[in-house]
Amino acid sequence: MQRILVTGGAGFIGCNFVHFIMEHTPLHVTVLDKLTYAGNLQSLSEVPSARFDFVKGDICDGPLVEALVSRADAVVHFAAESHNDNSLAEPRPFVDTNLVGTFTLIEAARKSGTRFHHVSTDEVYGDLELDDPRRFTEESVYRPTSPYSATKAGSDMLVRAWVRSFGLQATISNCSNNYGRFQHVEKFIPRQITNILDGARPRLYGSGSNVRDWIHVEDHSSAVLTILERGDIGETYLIGADGERSNREVVEMLLALTGHSPDAYDLVTDRPGHDLRYAIDSSKIRAELGWAPQYSDFEAGLRSTVEWYRGNEHWWRPQKKATESKYAGQGH
Ligand code: NAD
Ligand code: DAU
């Protein structure tokens, strides 16, 4: 394997993956990204140009996708509409990109026989009760609840069907909530950090008791590379780092890290259909592929994320005002 195509490489996880690949492998990377509101070329500005090129384009564009996929030894597919609140306000782009875009890519990979890794989410499994001792496993039933998670579930099913019916050389991963640098300010942790840096109060949906299972984005990158190198074709791997926290706990930690009172937040209108809790059992990838997360100290990871946003206002400032006016319109 020498050349990989990374879709969505100008987004949060995709750009972190490209940086990770540059640091840990000799691979050449081509990024295909449409540069929607969520894509930012500045996130790739420090990638060494000799091993990297960027193509602005849509994963739904069949001829473009076929040309790029046929030149690659492997495709790592991150491109998606990724934000639940947006999917509730306007679902159409989620159907186009997450379903039709994935279909377009796997058709191309099938024709050229290119290795394909599909990046997906734990949200395909729906949610768990707060006191449920179980966590999601590769055997959990698909029960998506939002337009976003329904389209990601559909894209997983397309990949599985292409493996079985056409012999697509594919693997799938379903990961929990990522945090780290280069995450759009619409997402929970960067929104609260940038609110605090702006002198505004963090905003918790509902009662703040919903639980997410946090993983550092570098650990997601190392897991995806592990699957690309050693995963078994046709298999699904769940990726998680045992990072369950309620949203209120996360906000209290951010307030403490920035020297504020732990109750200096506001409770705001809840998200319709808001999933209560996600929790990943990642035993399979650990036991079968020998992967383990490196970022076990969540508070230390949050501290360095706060410092990154403090030091990179030029990166997030242009997105902040439009994001907050969108939320104001939704009562959040
Ligand atoms: P993001 O919204 O930050 O980035 C998505 C990227 O895809 C952007 O650069 C955007 O321009 C690009 N894109 C969107 N539509 C496109 C199209 N039609 N053609 C080409 N490019 C397009 O998303 P993210 O948080 O980095 O998520 C990346 C992937 O990881 C997604 O598939 C998501 O479902 C999955 N995932 C995310 C998380 C998380 O916590 N953020 C967790 C598990 C899985
Ligand atoms: O679980 C993986 C998923 O995690 C990914 O598939 C998605 O792409 C990613 O966006 C994320 O989905 P969530 O809906 O969990 O993430 P979000 O950052 O939108 O919200 C995290 C939690 O915080 C959720 O319970 C809603 C809550 N929230 C969010 C915002 C933006 C708040 O309480 N206040 C906020 O201002």
PDB file of N, CA, C and O in Angstrom, residues 205-278:
ATOM      1  N   TYR A 205     -27.906  21.011  26.902  1.00  0.00           N
ATOM      2  CA  TYR A 205     -29.242  20.626  26.452  1.00  0.00           C
ATOM      3  C   TYR A 205     -29.964  19.862  27.569  1.00  0.00           C
ATOM      4  O   TYR A 205     -29.378  18.965  28.203  1.00  0.00           O
ATOM      5  N   GLY A 206     -31.262  20.174  27.751  1.00  0.00           N
ATOM      6  CA  GLY A 206     -32.079  19.423  28.712  1.00  0.00           C
ATOM      7  C   GLY A 206     -31.531  19.562  30.118  1.00  0.00           C
ATOM      8  O   GLY A 206     -31.248  20.668  30.583  1.00  0.00           O
ATOM      9  N   SER A 207     -31.360  18.422  30.791  1.00  0.00           N
ATOM     10  CA  SER A 207     -30.872  18.457  32.174  1.00  0.00           C
ATOM     11  C   SER A 207     -29.353  18.313  32.243  1.00  0.00           C
ATOM     12  O   SER A 207     -28.765  18.366  33.326  1.00  0.00           O
ATOM     13  N   GLY A 208     -28.714  18.033  31.105  1.00  0.00           N
ATOM     14  CA  GLY A 208     -27.254  17.853  31.101  1.00  0.00           C
ATOM     15  C   GLY A 208     -26.835  16.455  31.536  1.00  0.00           C
ATOM     16  O   GLY A 208     -25.650  16.175  31.694  1.00  0.00           O
ATOM     17  N   SER A 209     -27.807  15.560  31.717  1.00  0.00           N
ATOM     18  CA  SER A 209     -27.435  14.231  32.237  1.00  0.00           C
ATOM     19  C   SER A 209     -27.127  13.202  31.145  1.00  0.00           C
ATOM     20  O   SER A 209     -26.716  12.079  31.450  1.00  0.00           O
ATOM     21  N   ASN A 210     -27.315  13.572  29.878  1.00  0.00           N
ATOM     22  CA  ASN A 210     -26.978  12.628  28.788  1.00  0.00           C
ATOM     23  C   ASN A 210     -25.496  12.278  28.847  1.00  0.00           C
ATOM     24  O   ASN A 210     -24.660  13.129  29.171  1.00  0.00           O
ATOM     25  N   VAL A 211     -25.186  11.025  28.497  1.00  0.00           N
ATOM     26  CA  VAL A 211     -23.805  10.530  28.603  1.00  0.00           C
ATOM     27  C   VAL A 211     -23.230  10.241  27.219  1.00  0.00           C
ATOM     28  O   VAL A 211     -23.895   9.629  26.376  1.00  0.00           O
ATOM     29  N   ARG A 212     -21.992  10.696  27.005  1.00  0.00           N
ATOM     30  CA  ARG A 212     -21.254  10.357  25.797  1.00  0.00           C
ATOM     31  C   ARG A 212     -19.951   9.668  26.213  1.00  0.00           C
ATOM     32  O   ARG A 212     -19.453   9.879  27.313  1.00  0.00           O
ATOM     33  N   ASP A 213     -19.410   8.855  25.297  1.00  0.00           N
ATOM     34  CA  ASP A 213     -18.228   8.026  25.595  1.00  0.00           C
ATOM     35  C   ASP A 213     -17.054   8.643  24.819  1.00  0.00           C
ATOM     36  O   ASP A 213     -16.886   8.373  23.639  1.00  0.00           O
ATOM     37  N   TRP A 214     -16.256   9.484  25.491  1.00  0.00           N
ATOM     38  CA  TRP A 214     -15.281  10.323  24.776  1.00  0.00           C
ATOM     39  C   TRP A 214     -13.994   9.583  24.449  1.00  0.00           C
ATOM     40  O   TRP A 214     -13.462   8.827  25.262  1.00  0.00           O
ATOM     41  N   ILE A 215     -13.477   9.854  23.249  1.00  0.00           N
ATOM     42  CA  ILE A 215     -12.192   9.303  22.816  1.00  0.00           C
ATOM     43  C   ILE A 215     -11.398  10.434  22.161  1.00  0.00           C
ATOM     44  O   ILE A 215     -11.966  11.260  21.416  1.00  0.00           O
ATOM     45  N   HIS A 216     -10.089  10.466  22.427  1.00  0.00           N
ATOM     46  CA  HIS A 216      -9.249  11.478  21.776  1.00  0.00           C
ATOM     47  C   HIS A 216      -9.129  11.131  20.297  1.00  0.00           C
ATOM     48  O   HIS A 216      -8.963   9.964  19.929  1.00  0.00           O
ATOM     49  N   VAL A 217      -9.170  12.165  19.454  1.00  0.00           N
ATOM     50  CA  VAL A 217      -9.182  11.938  18.004  1.00  0.00           C
ATOM     51  C   VAL A 217      -7.926  11.196  17.523  1.00  0.00           C
ATOM     52  O   VAL A 217      -7.980  10.440  16.552  1.00  0.00           O
ATOM     53  N   GLU A 218      -6.791  11.375  18.214  1.00  0.00           N
ATOM     54  CA  GLU A 218      -5.569  10.629  17.823  1.00  0.00           C
ATOM     55  C   GLU A 218      -5.769   9.132  18.019  1.00  0.00           C
ATOM     56  O   GLU A 218      -5.230   8.317  17.269  1.00  0.00           O
ATOM     57  N   ASP A 219      -6.508   8.761  19.047  1.00  0.00           N
ATOM     58  CA  ASP A 219      -6.763   7.335  19.281  1.00  0.00           C
ATOM     59  C   ASP A 219      -7.682   6.777  18.195  1.00  0.00           C
ATOM     60  O   ASP A 219      -7.532   5.619  17.785  1.00  0.00           O
ATOM     61  N   HIS A 220      -8.622   7.594  17.722  1.00  0.00           N
ATOM     62  CA  HIS A 220      -9.462   7.150  16.594  1.00  0.00           C
ATOM     63  C   HIS A 220      -8.570   6.930  15.360  1.00  0.00           C
ATOM     64  O   HIS A 220      -8.679   5.911  14.668  1.00  0.00           O
ATOM     65  N   SER A 221      -7.656   7.860  15.108  1.00  0.00           N
ATOM     66  CA  SER A 221      -6.764   7.729  13.944  1.00  0.00           C
ATOM     67  C   SER A 221      -5.925   6.457  14.038  1.00  0.00           C
ATOM     68  O   SER A 221      -5.794   5.719  13.052  1.00  0.00           O
ATOM     69  N   SER A 222      -5.361   6.181  15.212  1.00  0.00           N
ATOM     70  CA  SER A 222      -4.497   4.993  15.321  1.00  0.00           C
ATOM     71  C   SER A 222      -5.325   3.725  15.135  1.00  0.00           C
ATOM     72  O   SER A 222      -4.854   2.745  14.553  1.00  0.00           O
ATOM     73  N   ALA A 223      -6.579   3.753  15.583  1.00  0.00           N
ATOM     74  CA  ALA A 223      -7.441   2.573  15.416  1.00  0.00           C
ATOM     75  C   ALA A 223      -7.775   2.353  13.936  1.00  0.00           C
ATOM     76  O   ALA A 223      -7.730   1.225  13.436  1.00  0.00           O
ATOM     77  N   VAL A 224      -8.076   3.433  13.220  1.00  0.00           N
ATOM     78  CA  VAL A 224      -8.414   3.294  11.787  1.00  0.00           C
ATOM     79  C   VAL A 224      -7.200   2.782  11.013  1.00  0.00           C
ATOM     80  O   VAL A 224      -7.317   1.880  10.159  1.00  0.00           O
ATOM     81  N   LEU A 225      -6.004   3.308  11.323  1.00  0.00           N
ATOM     82  CA  LEU A 225      -4.806   2.816  10.630  1.00  0.00           C
ATOM     83  C   LEU A 225      -4.576   1.333  10.943  1.00  0.00           C
ATOM     84  O   LEU A 225      -4.229   0.552  10.051  1.00  0.00           O
ATOM     85  N   THR A 226      -4.789   0.947  12.188  1.00  0.00           N
ATOM     86  CA  THR A 226      -4.634  -0.471  12.577  1.00  0.00           C
ATOM     87  C   THR A 226      -5.575  -1.354  11.758  1.00  0.00           C
ATOM     88  O   THR A 226      -5.176  -2.413  11.252  1.00  0.00           O
ATOM     89  N   ILE A 227      -6.808  -0.924  11.599  1.00  0.00           N
ATOM     90  CA  ILE A 227      -7.789  -1.728  10.842  1.00  0.00           C
ATOM     91  C   ILE A 227      -7.380  -1.788   9.365  1.00  0.00           C
ATOM     92  O   ILE A 227      -7.456  -2.836   8.724  1.00  0.00           O
ATOM     93  N   LEU A 228      -6.935  -0.648   8.852  1.00  0.00           N
ATOM     94  CA  LEU A 228      -6.507  -0.606   7.443  1.00  0.00           C
ATOM     95  C   LEU A 228      -5.360  -1.598   7.208  1.00  0.00           C
ATOM     96  O   LEU A 228      -5.313  -2.290   6.189  1.00  0.00           O
ATOM     97  N   GLU A 229      -4.449  -1.676   8.162  1.00  0.00           N
ATOM     98  CA  GLU A 229      -3.272  -2.542   7.995  1.00  0.00           C
ATOM     99  C   GLU A 229      -3.551  -4.005   8.340  1.00  0.00           C
ATOM    100  O   GLU A 229      -3.025  -4.904   7.707  1.00  0.00           O
ATOM    101  N   ARG A 230      -4.377  -4.227   9.382  1.00  0.00           N
ATOM    102  CA  ARG A 230      -4.480  -5.606   9.882  1.00  0.00           C
ATOM    103  C   ARG A 230      -5.902  -6.136  10.012  1.00  0.00           C
ATOM    104  O   ARG A 230      -6.102  -7.282  10.407  1.00  0.00           O
ATOM    105  N   GLY A 231      -6.915  -5.315   9.675  1.00  0.00           N
ATOM    106  CA  GLY A 231      -8.299  -5.742   9.849  1.00  0.00           C
ATOM    107  C   GLY A 231      -8.682  -6.828   8.854  1.00  0.00           C
ATOM    108  O   GLY A 231      -8.130  -6.909   7.753  1.00  0.00           O
ATOM    109  N   ASP A 232      -9.632  -7.664   9.250  1.00  0.00           N
ATOM    110  CA  ASP A 232     -10.116  -8.721   8.351  1.00  0.00           C
ATOM    111  C   ASP A 232     -11.234  -8.174   7.468  1.00  0.00           C
ATOM    112  O   ASP A 232     -12.177  -7.543   7.967  1.00  0.00           O
ATOM    113  N   ILE A 233     -11.132  -8.480   6.174  1.00  0.00           N
ATOM    114  CA  ILE A 233     -12.133  -7.992   5.215  1.00  0.00           C
ATOM    115  C   ILE A 233     -13.525  -8.475   5.621  1.00  0.00           C
ATOM    116  O   ILE A 233     -13.704  -9.632   6.004  1.00  0.00           O
ATOM    117  N   GLY A 234     -14.494  -7.542   5.545  1.00  0.00           N
ATOM    118  CA  GLY A 234     -15.876  -7.871   5.887  1.00  0.00           C
ATOM    119  C   GLY A 234     -16.201  -7.665   7.353  1.00  0.00           C
ATOM    120  O   GLY A 234     -17.358  -7.734   7.754  1.00  0.00           O
ATOM    121  N   GLU A 235     -15.164  -7.356   8.172  1.00  0.00           N
ATOM    122  CA  GLU A 235     -15.404  -7.223   9.614  1.00  0.00           C
ATOM    123  C   GLU A 235     -15.725  -5.785  10.009  1.00  0.00           C
ATOM    124  O   GLU A 235     -15.291  -4.821   9.378  1.00  0.00           O
ATOM    125  N   THR A 236     -16.476  -5.701  11.114  1.00  0.00           N
ATOM    126  CA  THR A 236     -16.766  -4.420  11.766  1.00  0.00           C
ATOM    127  C   THR A 236     -16.011  -4.380  13.094  1.00  0.00           C
ATOM    128  O   THR A 236     -15.956  -5.384  13.801  1.00  0.00           O
ATOM    129  N   TYR A 237     -15.424  -3.213  13.400  1.00  0.00           N
ATOM    130  CA  TYR A 237     -14.708  -3.044  14.671  1.00  0.00           C
ATOM    131  C   TYR A 237     -15.254  -1.814  15.395  1.00  0.00           C
ATOM    132  O   TYR A 237     -15.338  -0.732  14.802  1.00  0.00           O
ATOM    133  N   LEU A 238     -15.616  -1.980  16.663  1.00  0.00           N
ATOM    134  CA  LEU A 238     -16.031  -0.831  17.472  1.00  0.00           C
ATOM    135  C   LEU A 238     -14.795  -0.194  18.109  1.00  0.00           C
ATOM    136  O   LEU A 238     -13.916  -0.906  18.611  1.00  0.00           O
ATOM    137  N   ILE A 239     -14.756   1.141  18.079  1.00  0.00           N
ATOM    138  CA  ILE A 239     -13.609   1.875  18.621  1.00  0.00           C
ATOM    139  C   ILE A 239     -14.076   2.749  19.787  1.00  0.00           C
ATOM    140  O   ILE A 239     -14.995   3.561  19.623  1.00  0.00           O
ATOM    141  N   GLY A 240     -13.458   2.564  20.950  1.00  0.00           N
ATOM    142  CA  GLY A 240     -13.814   3.372  22.111  1.00  0.00           C
ATOM    143  C   GLY A 240     -12.699   3.321  23.132  1.00  0.00           C
ATOM    144  O   GLY A 240     -11.823   2.450  23.081  1.00  0.00           O
ATOM    145  N   ALA A 241     -12.733   4.264  24.085  1.00  0.00           N
ATOM    146  CA  ALA A 241     -11.632   4.378  25.050  1.00  0.00           C
ATOM    147  C   ALA A 241     -12.141   4.428  26.495  1.00  0.00           C
ATOM    148  O   ALA A 241     -11.495   5.013  27.361  1.00  0.00           O
ATOM    149  N   ASP A 242     -13.313   3.837  26.757  1.00  0.00           N
ATOM    150  CA  ASP A 242     -13.873   3.782  28.119  1.00  0.00           C
ATOM    151  C   ASP A 242     -13.977   5.179  28.727  1.00  0.00           C
ATOM    152  O   ASP A 242     -13.560   5.405  29.869  1.00  0.00           O
ATOM    153  N   GLY A 243     -14.542   6.117  27.968  1.00  0.00           N
ATOM    154  CA  GLY A 243     -14.545   7.520  28.406  1.00  0.00           C
ATOM    155  C   GLY A 243     -15.922   8.074  28.719  1.00  0.00           C
ATOM    156  O   GLY A 243     -16.200   9.238  28.419  1.00  0.00           O
ATOM    157  N   GLU A 244     -16.779   7.290  29.341  1.00  0.00           N
ATOM    158  CA  GLU A 244     -18.147   7.761  29.604  1.00  0.00           C
ATOM    159  C   GLU A 244     -18.173   8.923  30.600  1.00  0.00           C
ATOM    160  O   GLU A 244     -17.608   8.813  31.696  1.00  0.00           O
ATOM    161  N   ARG A 245     -18.859  10.014  30.222  1.00  0.00           N
ATOM    162  CA  ARG A 245     -19.058  11.168  31.114  1.00  0.00           C
ATOM    163  C   ARG A 245     -20.401  11.796  30.780  1.00  0.00           C
ATOM    164  O   ARG A 245     -20.762  11.856  29.601  1.00  0.00           O
ATOM    165  N   SER A 246     -21.084  12.319  31.789  1.00  0.00           N
ATOM    166  CA  SER A 246     -22.298  13.085  31.476  1.00  0.00           C
ATOM    167  C   SER A 246     -21.866  14.436  30.900  1.00  0.00           C
ATOM    168  O   SER A 246     -20.754  14.923  31.172  1.00  0.00           O
ATOM    169  N   ASN A 247     -22.770  15.043  30.126  1.00  0.00           N
ATOM    170  CA  ASN A 247     -22.445  16.357  29.554  1.00  0.00           C
ATOM    171  C   ASN A 247     -22.182  17.376  30.667  1.00  0.00           C
ATOM    172  O   ASN A 247     -21.310  18.242  30.535  1.00  0.00           O
ATOM    173  N   ARG A 248     -22.931  17.245  31.781  1.00  0.00           N
ATOM    174  CA  ARG A 248     -22.710  18.189  32.883  1.00  0.00           C
ATOM    175  C   ARG A 248     -21.302  18.035  33.460  1.00  0.00           C
ATOM    176  O   ARG A 248     -20.613  19.025  33.716  1.00  0.00           O
ATOM    177  N   GLU A 249     -20.852  16.786  33.615  1.00  0.00           N
ATOM    178  CA  GLU A 249     -19.478  16.564  34.130  1.00  0.00           C
ATOM    179  C   GLU A 249     -18.443  17.229  33.219  1.00  0.00           C
ATOM    180  O   GLU A 249     -17.470  17.813  33.694  1.00  0.00           O
ATOM    181  N   VAL A 250     -18.659  17.115  31.895  1.00  0.00           N
ATOM    182  CA  VAL A 250     -17.680  17.682  30.957  1.00  0.00           C
ATOM    183  C   VAL A 250     -17.649  19.205  31.094  1.00  0.00           C
ATOM    184  O   VAL A 250     -16.570  19.819  31.173  1.00  0.00           O
ATOM    185  N   VAL A 251     -18.831  19.817  31.184  1.00  0.00           N
ATOM    186  CA  VAL A 251     -18.882  21.278  31.308  1.00  0.00           C
ATOM    187  C   VAL A 251     -18.255  21.720  32.628  1.00  0.00           C
ATOM    188  O   VAL A 251     -17.491  22.703  32.678  1.00  0.00           O
ATOM    189  N   GLU A 252     -18.543  20.982  33.707  1.00  0.00           N
ATOM    190  CA  GLU A 252     -17.950  21.353  35.002  1.00  0.00           C
ATOM    191  C   GLU A 252     -16.428  21.274  34.945  1.00  0.00           C
ATOM    192  O   GLU A 252     -15.719  22.120  35.495  1.00  0.00           O
ATOM    193  N   MET A 253     -15.926  20.250  34.232  1.00  0.00           N
ATOM    194  CA  MET A 253     -14.472  20.104  34.096  1.00  0.00           C
ATOM    195  C   MET A 253     -13.889  21.277  33.299  1.00  0.00           C
ATOM    196  O   MET A 253     -12.848  21.831  33.671  1.00  0.00           O
ATOM    197  N   LEU A 254     -14.580  21.657  32.210  1.00  0.00           N
ATOM    198  CA  LEU A 254     -14.096  22.788  31.395  1.00  0.00           C
ATOM    199  C   LEU A 254     -14.106  24.081  32.211  1.00  0.00           C
ATOM    200  O   LEU A 254     -13.161  24.888  32.126  1.00  0.00           O
ATOM    201  N   LEU A 255     -15.151  24.271  33.013  1.00  0.00           N
ATOM    202  CA  LEU A 255     -15.228  25.489  33.824  1.00  0.00           C
ATOM    203  C   LEU A 255     -14.097  25.496  34.856  1.00  0.00           C
ATOM    204  O   LEU A 255     -13.442  26.525  35.063  1.00  0.00           O
ATOM    205  N   ALA A 256     -13.824  24.336  35.467  1.00  0.00           N
ATOM    206  CA  ALA A 256     -12.734  24.267  36.453  1.00  0.00           C
ATOM    207  C   ALA A 256     -11.389  24.541  35.783  1.00  0.00           C
ATOM    208  O   ALA A 256     -10.555  25.285  36.310  1.00  0.00           O
ATOM    209  N   LEU A 257     -11.190  23.963  34.588  1.00  0.00           N
ATOM    210  CA  LEU A 257      -9.900  24.142  33.891  1.00  0.00           C
ATOM    211  C   LEU A 257      -9.651  25.590  33.497  1.00  0.00           C
ATOM    212  O   LEU A 257      -8.510  25.994  33.289  1.00  0.00           O
ATOM    213  N   THR A 258     -10.745  26.359  33.354  1.00  0.00           N
ATOM    214  CA  THR A 258     -10.593  27.756  32.925  1.00  0.00           C
ATOM    215  C   THR A 258     -10.817  28.734  34.078  1.00  0.00           C
ATOM    216  O   THR A 258     -10.994  29.943  33.858  1.00  0.00           O
ATOM    217  N   GLY A 259     -10.867  28.197  35.324  1.00  0.00           N
ATOM    218  CA  GLY A 259     -10.925  29.063  36.505  1.00  0.00           C
ATOM    219  C   GLY A 259     -12.287  29.671  36.773  1.00  0.00           C
ATOM    220  O   GLY A 259     -12.382  30.772  37.326  1.00  0.00           O
ATOM    221  N   HIS A 260     -13.362  28.968  36.403  1.00  0.00           N
ATOM    222  CA  HIS A 260     -14.709  29.483  36.647  1.00  0.00           C
ATOM    223  C   HIS A 260     -15.450  28.609  37.657  1.00  0.00           C
ATOM    224  O   HIS A 260     -15.079  27.461  37.885  1.00  0.00           O
ATOM    225  N   SER A 261     -16.530  29.150  38.197  1.00  0.00           N
ATOM    226  CA  SER A 261     -17.363  28.390  39.125  1.00  0.00           C
ATOM    227  C   SER A 261     -18.018  27.218  38.385  1.00  0.00           C
ATOM    228  O   SER A 261     -18.460  27.377  37.241  1.00  0.00           O
ATOM    229  N   PRO A 262     -18.095  26.009  39.004  1.00  0.00           N
ATOM    230  CA  PRO A 262     -18.593  24.832  38.291  1.00  0.00           C
ATOM    231  C   PRO A 262     -20.070  24.919  37.898  1.00  0.00           C
ATOM    232  O   PRO A 262     -20.525  24.132  37.068  1.00  0.00           O
ATOM    233  N   ASP A 263     -20.821  25.874  38.472  1.00  0.00           N
ATOM    234  CA  ASP A 263     -22.244  25.971  38.089  1.00  0.00           C
ATOM    235  C   ASP A 263     -22.509  27.142  37.141  1.00  0.00           C
ATOM    236  O   ASP A 263     -23.661  27.522  36.922  1.00  0.00           O
ATOM    237  N   ALA A 264     -21.459  27.674  36.510  1.00  0.00           N
ATOM    238  CA  ALA A 264     -21.635  28.848  35.634  1.00  0.00           C
ATOM    239  C   ALA A 264     -22.066  28.441  34.227  1.00  0.00           C
ATOM    240  O   ALA A 264     -21.440  28.818  33.235  1.00  0.00           O
ATOM    241  N   TYR A 265     -23.121  27.612  34.137  1.00  0.00           N
ATOM    242  CA  TYR A 265     -23.641  27.201  32.822  1.00  0.00           C
ATOM    243  C   TYR A 265     -25.153  27.419  32.776  1.00  0.00           C
ATOM    244  O   TYR A 265     -25.792  27.609  33.822  1.00  0.00           O
ATOM    245  N   ASP A 266     -25.732  27.369  31.569  1.00  0.00           N
ATOM    246  CA  ASP A 266     -27.184  27.488  31.408  1.00  0.00           C
ATOM    247  C   ASP A 266     -27.752  26.179  30.862  1.00  0.00           C
ATOM    248  O   ASP A 266     -27.126  25.534  30.011  1.00  0.00           O
ATOM    249  N   LEU A 267     -28.949  25.825  31.339  1.00  0.00           N
ATOM    250  CA  LEU A 267     -29.683  24.701  30.749  1.00  0.00           C
ATOM    251  C   LEU A 267     -30.590  25.265  29.654  1.00  0.00           C
ATOM    252  O   LEU A 267     -31.301  26.242  29.894  1.00  0.00           O
ATOM    253  N   VAL A 268     -30.553  24.672  28.459  1.00  0.00           N
ATOM    254  CA  VAL A 268     -31.333  25.216  27.336  1.00  0.00           C
ATOM    255  C   VAL A 268     -32.218  24.115  26.735  1.00  0.00           C
ATOM    256  O   VAL A 268     -32.117  22.939  27.114  1.00  0.00           O
ATOM    257  N   THR A 269     -33.066  24.521  25.783  1.00  0.00           N
ATOM    258  CA  THR A 269     -33.995  23.599  25.123  1.00  0.00           C
ATOM    259  C   THR A 269     -33.290  22.319  24.693  1.00  0.00           C
ATOM    260  O   THR A 269     -32.224  22.365  24.083  1.00  0.00           O
ATOM    261  N   ASP A 270     -33.922  21.182  24.974  1.00  0.00           N
ATOM    262  CA  ASP A 270     -33.306  19.900  24.635  1.00  0.00           C
ATOM    263  C   ASP A 270     -33.379  19.653  23.122  1.00  0.00           C
ATOM    264  O   ASP A 270     -34.209  20.229  22.417  1.00  0.00           O
ATOM    265  N   ARG A 271     -32.516  18.750  22.651  1.00  0.00           N
ATOM    266  CA  ARG A 271     -32.533  18.291  21.257  1.00  0.00           C
ATOM    267  C   ARG A 271     -33.707  17.307  21.089  1.00  0.00           C
ATOM    268  O   ARG A 271     -33.815  16.375  21.903  1.00  0.00           O
ATOM    269  N   PRO A 272     -34.558  17.459  20.072  1.00  0.00           N
ATOM    270  CA  PRO A 272     -35.634  16.487  19.881  1.00  0.00           C
ATOM    271  C   PRO A 272     -35.063  15.076  19.695  1.00  0.00           C
ATOM    272  O   PRO A 272     -34.107  14.888  18.940  1.00  0.00           O
ATOM    273  N   GLY A 273     -35.637  14.110  20.391  1.00  0.00           N
ATOM    274  CA  GLY A 273     -35.191  12.717  20.258  1.00  0.00           C
ATOM    275  C   GLY A 273     -33.797  12.451  20.815  1.00  0.00           C
ATOM    276  O   GLY A 273     -33.187  11.427  20.505  1.00  0.00           O
ATOM    277  N   HIS A 274     -33.299  13.344  21.638  1.00  0.00           N
ATOM    278  CA  HIS A 274     -31.916  13.324  22.162  1.00  0.00           C
ATOM    279  C   HIS A 274     -31.517  11.953  22.732  1.00  0.00           C
ATOM    280  O   HIS A 274     -32.053  11.522  23.752  1.00  0.00           O
ATOM    281  N   ASP A 275     -30.546  11.289  22.113  1.00  0.00           N
ATOM    282  CA  ASP A 275     -30.060   9.995  22.613  1.00  0.00           C
ATOM    283  C   ASP A 275     -29.505  10.171  24.021  1.00  0.00           C
ATOM    284  O   ASP A 275     -28.725  11.095  24.291  1.00  0.00           O
ATOM    285  N   LEU A 276     -29.891   9.235  24.912  1.00  0.00           N
ATOM    286  CA  LEU A 276     -29.527   9.380  26.316  1.00  0.00           C
ATOM    287  C   LEU A 276     -28.059   9.043  26.579  1.00  0.00           C
ATOM    288  O   LEU A 276     -27.320   9.834  27.154  1.00  0.00           O
ATOM    289  N   ARG A 277     -27.657   7.853  26.151  1.00  0.00           N
ATOM    290  CA  ARG A 277     -26.295   7.417  26.514  1.00  0.00           C
ATOM    291  C   ARG A 277     -25.705   6.534  25.421  1.00  0.00           C
ATOM    292  O   ARG A 277     -26.421   5.701  24.847  1.00  0.00           O
ATOM    293  N   TYR A 278     -24.420   6.749  25.131  1.00  0.00           N
ATOM    294  CA  TYR A 278     -23.654   5.843  24.267  1.00  0.00           C
ATOM    295  C   TYR A 278     -22.531   5.245  25.109  1.00  0.00           C
ATOM    296  O   TYR A 278     -21.942   5.940  25.943  1.00  0.00           O
TER     297      TYR A 278
END
